Short mmCIF file of C-alpha atoms in Angstrom, two decimals:
data_model
loop_
_atom_site.label_atom_id
_atom_site.label_comp_id
_atom_site.label_asym_id
_atom_site.label_seq_id
_atom_site.Cartn_x
_atom_site.Cartn_y
_atom_site.Cartn_z
CA MET Y 24 82.92 93.46 73.04
CA ASN Y 25 82.36 90.04 71.16
CA TRP Y 26 83.23 92.02 68.14
CA ILE Y 27 86.83 91.81 69.54
CA LYS Y 28 87.11 88.26 69.08
CA GLU Y 29 87.03 88.39 65.39
CA LEU Y 30 90.07 90.30 65.05
CA PRO Y 31 93.64 88.93 64.85
CA ALA Y 32 95.01 87.90 68.17
CA THR Y 33 97.62 90.61 68.29
CA VAL Y 34 95.38 93.39 67.44
CA ALA Y 35 92.64 91.98 69.82
CA TYR Y 36 95.17 92.13 72.65
CA ARG Y 37 96.10 95.50 72.05
CA VAL Y 38 92.36 96.34 71.73
CA ARG Y 39 91.37 95.15 74.87
CA ARG Y 40 94.18 96.20 77.15
CA LYS Y 41 92.90 99.61 75.39
CA TYR Y 42 89.87 99.03 76.51
CA ASN Y 43 90.45 98.03 80.20
CA SER Y 44 92.82 101.03 80.86
CA LEU Y 45 90.04 103.38 79.73
CA GLU Y 46 87.37 101.48 81.89
CA ALA Y 47 89.72 101.42 84.94
CA SER Y 48 90.44 105.49 84.27
CA ARG Y 49 86.47 105.58 84.40
CA VAL Y 50 86.17 103.91 87.28
CA LYS Y 51 88.85 105.66 89.14
CA ARG Y 52 87.10 109.30 88.52
CA GLN Y 53 84.00 107.49 89.39
CA SER Y 54 85.44 106.94 92.87
CA VAL Y 55 86.82 110.31 93.34
CA ARG Y 56 83.43 111.79 92.56
CA LEU Y 57 81.71 109.24 95.23
CA ILE Y 58 84.50 110.23 97.71
CA THR Y 59 84.12 114.21 97.12
CA GLU Y 60 80.51 113.85 97.56
CA ALA Y 61 80.62 111.58 100.53
CA TRP Y 62 83.13 113.96 101.92
CA GLU Y 63 80.82 117.06 101.58
CA ALA Y 64 77.61 115.19 102.94
CA ARG Y 65 79.46 114.07 106.31
CA ASP Y 66 77.46 116.08 108.11
CA THR Y 67 74.11 115.03 107.04
CA LYS Y 68 74.80 111.29 106.68
CA LYS Y 69 75.79 110.29 110.28
CA PRO Y 70 77.31 107.09 110.71
CA VAL Y 71 76.03 104.19 113.31
CA ALA Y 72 77.91 102.87 116.05
CA HIS Y 73 79.35 99.36 115.85
CA PRO Y 74 77.80 96.47 117.67
CA LEU Y 75 81.67 94.87 118.77
CA PRO Y 76 82.04 94.33 122.62
CA LEU Y 77 85.31 96.18 122.34
CA LYS Y 78 86.65 98.77 120.35
CA LEU Y 79 87.28 99.06 116.79
CA MET Y 80 90.19 100.48 115.05
CA ILE Y 81 91.24 100.60 111.18
CA ASN Y 82 95.09 100.62 110.84
CA LEU Y 83 97.16 101.60 107.44
CA THR Y 84 100.33 102.70 106.65
CA SER Y 85 101.99 104.65 103.87
CA PHE Y 86 105.08 106.33 102.56
CA PRO Y 87 106.05 109.52 100.67
CA ASP Y 88 105.52 107.87 97.00
CA ARG Y 89 102.00 107.48 97.76
CA PHE Y 90 101.13 110.62 99.98
CA ASP Y 91 99.78 112.44 97.05
CA THR Y 92 96.60 110.30 96.64
CA LEU Y 93 96.40 109.16 100.50
CA HIS Y 94 93.91 111.48 101.10
CA LEU Y 95 91.41 109.92 98.96
CA THR Y 96 91.80 106.45 100.77
CA LEU Y 97 91.71 108.34 104.20
CA LYS Y 98 88.33 110.21 103.01
CA SER Y 99 86.74 106.83 102.01
CA LEU Y 100 87.62 105.33 105.52
CA LEU Y 101 86.49 108.19 107.50
CA THR Y 102 82.82 108.43 105.67
CA GLN Y 103 82.05 104.67 106.31
CA SER Y 104 78.42 103.70 106.93
CA VAL Y 105 79.58 101.93 110.64
CA LYS Y 106 81.87 104.38 112.54
CA PRO Y 107 85.24 103.11 113.90
CA ASP Y 108 86.38 104.31 117.11
CA ALA Y 109 89.67 105.11 115.34
CA VAL Y 110 91.71 105.51 112.12
CA ASN Y 111 95.03 104.82 112.66
CA LEU Y 112 97.91 105.94 110.18
CA TRP Y 113 100.81 104.76 111.01
CA LEU Y 114 104.02 106.63 109.59
CA PHE Y 115 107.99 106.68 109.75
CA GLU Y 116 108.69 109.85 111.58
CA GLY Y 117 111.64 110.05 109.03
CA ASP Y 118 108.86 111.02 106.42
CA LYS Y 119 107.15 113.50 108.53
CA GLN Y 120 108.36 116.66 106.36
CA HIS Y 121 106.96 115.00 103.30
CA LEU Y 122 103.50 114.44 104.64
CA PRO Y 123 101.03 117.17 102.46
CA GLN Y 124 98.92 119.41 104.59
CA HIS Y 125 95.38 117.88 102.77
CA VAL Y 126 96.17 114.58 105.00
CA LEU Y 127 96.96 116.68 108.26
CA ASP Y 128 93.68 118.45 107.83
CA LEU Y 129 92.13 115.54 108.24
CA GLN Y 130 93.17 115.01 112.14
CA PRO Y 131 90.02 116.82 113.26
CA PHE Y 132 87.37 114.59 111.40
CA GLY Y 133 88.74 111.31 113.16
CA LEU Y 134 92.14 110.62 111.77
CA THR Y 135 95.02 109.84 113.93
CA ILE Y 136 98.60 109.81 113.19
CA HIS Y 137 101.07 107.60 114.97
CA TRP Y 138 104.83 108.48 114.09
CA VAL Y 139 107.05 105.43 114.59
CA SER Y 140 110.61 105.70 114.89
CA GLU Y 141 111.32 102.76 112.84
CA ASP Y 142 110.81 101.86 109.10
CA THR Y 143 109.54 98.39 109.04
CA ARG Y 144 107.44 98.98 105.52
CA SER Y 145 104.13 97.00 105.59
CA TYR Y 146 104.53 96.06 108.72
CA LYS Y 147 103.81 99.63 110.39
CA LYS Y 148 100.61 98.59 109.30
CA LEU Y 149 99.72 96.48 112.45
CA ILE Y 150 102.67 95.48 114.26
CA PRO Y 151 102.44 98.95 116.28
CA ALA Y 152 98.87 98.69 116.47
CA LEU Y 153 98.84 95.45 118.35
CA GLN Y 154 101.70 96.31 120.53
CA ARG Y 155 99.76 99.53 121.65
CA PHE Y 156 96.13 98.44 121.90
CA PRO Y 157 96.27 94.74 122.43
CA ASP Y 158 92.45 94.29 123.41
CA VAL Y 159 90.55 95.85 120.52
CA PHE Y 160 89.34 94.83 117.34
CA HIS Y 161 91.87 95.70 114.43
CA VAL Y 162 91.05 96.19 111.03
CA THR Y 163 93.49 96.63 108.22
CA ALA Y 164 93.60 98.74 105.00
CA ASP Y 165 95.87 99.74 102.27
CA ASP Y 166 96.63 103.27 101.29
CA ASP Y 167 96.11 103.05 97.54
CA ILE Y 168 92.66 101.76 97.51
CA TYR Y 169 88.96 103.10 97.39
CA TYR Y 170 86.94 101.86 100.17
CA ARG Y 171 83.53 101.82 99.65
CA PRO Y 172 80.75 103.24 102.22
CA ASP Y 173 79.89 99.48 103.32
CA TRP Y 174 83.47 97.92 103.64
CA LEU Y 175 83.32 98.19 107.30
CA LYS Y 176 79.83 97.32 107.98
CA GLN Y 177 80.76 94.20 105.90
CA LEU Y 178 83.32 92.94 108.02
CA VAL Y 179 81.92 93.91 111.30
CA ASP Y 180 78.38 91.97 110.19
CA GLY Y 181 80.59 88.88 109.85
CA TYR Y 182 81.60 88.82 113.63
CA THR Y 183 79.54 86.08 115.69
CA GLY Y 184 81.45 86.05 118.51
CA ASP Y 185 84.06 83.97 117.96
CA ASN Y 186 87.82 85.60 118.32
CA ASN Y 187 89.60 82.63 116.58
CA GLN Y 188 87.90 83.59 113.76
CA ILE Y 189 89.28 86.36 111.06
CA LEU Y 190 86.74 88.13 108.92
CA ALA Y 191 88.26 88.95 105.26
CA LEU Y 192 86.41 90.67 102.46
CA ARG Y 193 89.21 89.28 99.77
CA ALA Y 194 91.06 86.03 100.12
CA HIS Y 195 92.67 83.22 98.22
CA PHE Y 196 92.45 79.56 98.66
CA VAL Y 197 95.50 77.20 99.15
CA ARG Y 198 95.29 74.62 96.44
CA ARG Y 199 97.02 71.10 97.35
CA TYR Y 200 98.65 68.17 95.12
CA ALA Y 201 97.02 64.78 95.64
CA ASP Y 202 99.26 63.59 98.46
CA GLY Y 203 98.16 67.02 100.64
CA THR Y 204 101.49 69.11 99.79
CA VAL Y 205 100.78 72.65 98.82
CA GLN Y 206 101.17 73.99 95.46
CA PRO Y 207 102.97 77.11 94.45
CA TYR Y 208 101.31 80.44 95.53
CA ARG Y 209 100.88 81.35 91.83
CA LYS Y 210 98.81 78.72 91.48
CA TRP Y 211 96.57 78.95 94.42
CA GLU Y 212 92.60 79.89 93.72
CA ALA Y 213 93.31 83.83 93.84
CA LYS Y 214 90.19 85.85 94.81
CA THR Y 215 88.34 82.67 95.87
CA GLU Y 216 84.37 82.90 96.18
CA ARG Y 217 84.81 79.89 99.19
CA LYS Y 218 83.29 81.55 102.51
CA GLY Y 219 85.07 79.15 104.97
CA PRO Y 220 85.76 79.38 107.62
CA SER Y 221 89.09 77.40 107.08
CA LYS Y 222 92.56 77.58 107.53
CA ASP Y 223 93.21 77.21 104.02
CA LEU Y 224 91.77 80.56 103.38
CA PHE Y 225 94.33 83.03 102.86
CA PHE Y 226 93.48 86.58 103.50
CA THR Y 227 95.00 89.59 101.44
CA SER Y 228 95.04 92.32 104.18
CA GLY Y 229 94.63 95.31 101.88
CA GLY Y 230 90.96 94.11 100.82
CA GLY Y 231 90.23 94.51 104.50
CA VAL Y 232 90.62 92.05 107.11
CA LEU Y 233 89.22 92.02 110.80
CA PHE Y 234 91.27 90.37 113.52
CA PRO Y 235 89.27 89.67 116.78
CA PRO Y 236 91.48 90.13 120.14
CA GLY Y 237 93.81 87.30 120.70
CA SER Y 238 93.10 85.92 117.04
CA LEU Y 239 97.20 86.27 116.41
CA HIS Y 240 99.96 84.37 117.70
CA PRO Y 241 101.98 86.58 120.12
CA ASP Y 242 104.92 86.49 117.99
CA ALA Y 243 103.02 88.27 115.57
CA VAL Y 244 104.54 91.55 116.89
CA ASN Y 245 107.64 90.40 116.65
CA ALA Y 246 108.56 93.44 113.94
CA GLU Y 247 112.67 91.62 113.70
CA LEU Y 248 111.50 88.31 113.34
CA ALA Y 249 108.97 89.60 110.88
CA ALA Y 250 111.36 91.26 108.79
CA GLU Y 251 114.04 88.39 109.40
CA LEU Y 252 111.74 85.33 107.87
CA ALA Y 253 109.24 87.59 105.61
CA PRO Y 254 110.59 90.98 104.86
CA THR Y 255 108.28 91.59 101.96
CA ALA Y 256 105.73 89.14 102.43
CA ASP Y 257 103.31 90.77 105.64
CA ASP Y 258 100.45 88.89 104.58
CA ILE Y 259 102.25 85.65 104.63
CA TRP Y 260 103.46 86.56 107.97
CA TRP Y 261 100.11 87.43 109.33
CA PHE Y 262 98.50 83.80 107.89
CA VAL Y 263 101.12 82.06 109.65
CA MET Y 264 100.57 84.02 112.89
CA ALA Y 265 96.96 82.96 112.48
CA LEU Y 266 97.76 79.14 111.75
CA LEU Y 267 100.06 79.14 115.00
CA ASN Y 268 97.15 80.45 116.97
CA GLU Y 269 94.65 77.91 115.56
CA SER Y 270 92.69 80.64 113.88
CA LYS Y 271 90.77 80.14 110.79
CA LEU Y 272 89.51 82.81 108.09
CA LYS Y 273 85.94 83.42 106.89
CA ARG Y 274 85.47 85.29 103.59
CA VAL Y 275 82.47 87.76 104.24
CA GLY Y 276 80.87 90.29 101.80
CA GLU Y 277 80.55 90.38 98.21
CA ASN Y 278 84.18 90.04 97.19
CA LYS Y 279 83.98 92.98 94.54
CA GLY Y 280 87.12 94.19 92.72
CA LEU Y 281 89.43 96.74 94.53
CA VAL Y 282 89.90 100.35 93.00
CA THR Y 283 93.05 101.57 93.36
CA TRP Y 284 95.13 104.48 92.82
CA PRO Y 285 98.36 104.06 90.64
CA SER Y 286 101.62 102.85 92.72
CA VAL Y 287 104.74 101.83 91.65
CA GLU Y 288 105.88 99.90 94.89
CA SER Y 289 102.86 97.76 94.68
CA SER Y 290 103.90 96.39 91.04
CA PHE Y 291 107.45 96.07 92.31
CA LEU Y 292 106.57 94.14 95.78
CA TRP Y 293 103.98 92.12 93.58
CA GLY Y 294 107.10 91.10 91.05
CA ILE Y 295 109.40 90.06 94.14
CA ASN Y 296 106.54 88.28 95.69
CA LYS Y 297 106.14 85.95 92.76
CA SER Y 298 109.62 85.23 92.37
CA ALA Y 299 110.92 81.94 92.90
CA GLU Y 300 114.18 82.76 95.40
CA HIS Y 301 112.50 85.70 97.12
CA GLY Y 302 108.91 85.33 96.81
CA ASN Y 303 105.97 84.40 98.96
CA ASP Y 304 106.75 80.67 98.74
CA ALA Y 305 110.24 81.42 100.13
CA GLN Y 306 109.23 83.20 102.41
CA LEU Y 307 106.24 81.07 103.62
CA ASN Y 308 108.90 77.95 103.74
CA ASN Y 309 110.74 80.28 106.02
CA LEU Y 310 108.01 80.42 108.51
CA LEU Y 311 107.01 77.07 108.23
CA SER Y 312 110.40 75.83 108.88
CA HIS Y 313 111.14 78.25 111.72
CA TYR Y 314 108.02 77.22 113.53
CA ASN Y 315 108.05 73.63 112.79
CA LEU Y 316 104.71 73.96 111.39
CA LYS Y 317 102.69 71.83 108.89
CA LEU Y 318 100.42 73.55 106.45
#
């Protein structure tokens, strides 16, 4: 790729974008192939039991625009090298008629579909799970990501018995000015290599986060308050719920890049959460002000 540097800047930019697009397509095709192979071999490659003292549940949510590729993510979760006690898919009951058969067909293989009466968007991923199963280890996942077979194992292996230590495979680091005040979200150290544990590590739930029982503040299940203070920034909500509970984050695993399926909603929310008026900074300030909390 060194030859690209010799091209005019505008041409080099276009070539680099095209190369990255082709490379991303290749990785996605390879991921689909790996999912297919793992699924076909699921009867011969048995997962091992997890060593945690309580049940372990994977939780995710989805919506109709992502239903076409949802089965790919679910199959990657159902073929992990470590076996969870449940893979919970939390869906709004108004979307029931849109769920394709190839997702329903996964229920005999470990998928449990839970229908909820209110569409709380991304908060459906974890709030209903915490309400219904308060005394288990909860892991979060997104519906548009390929999860490598050792994804869950890396999270589980990081647990040392401290329930106030949340584990994540992917995190950002909160940067501060010289006076200690927090810099804007866009200036945080994205996809940091720092391990922690630290209260200045900010987990991204889609990359995979393990929440031990009791690691979040009791308000974590207050969907109405979450929707009021952080309507489009659930990771900000979970981050503050961890701070309130004096829990710290530890990053585990190899920090590999994410392989995602195409998603319009992800780009839309990313734009909102980067904006000054409605984004992560504004919603973080809402929460800090409400709880009179200093970061």
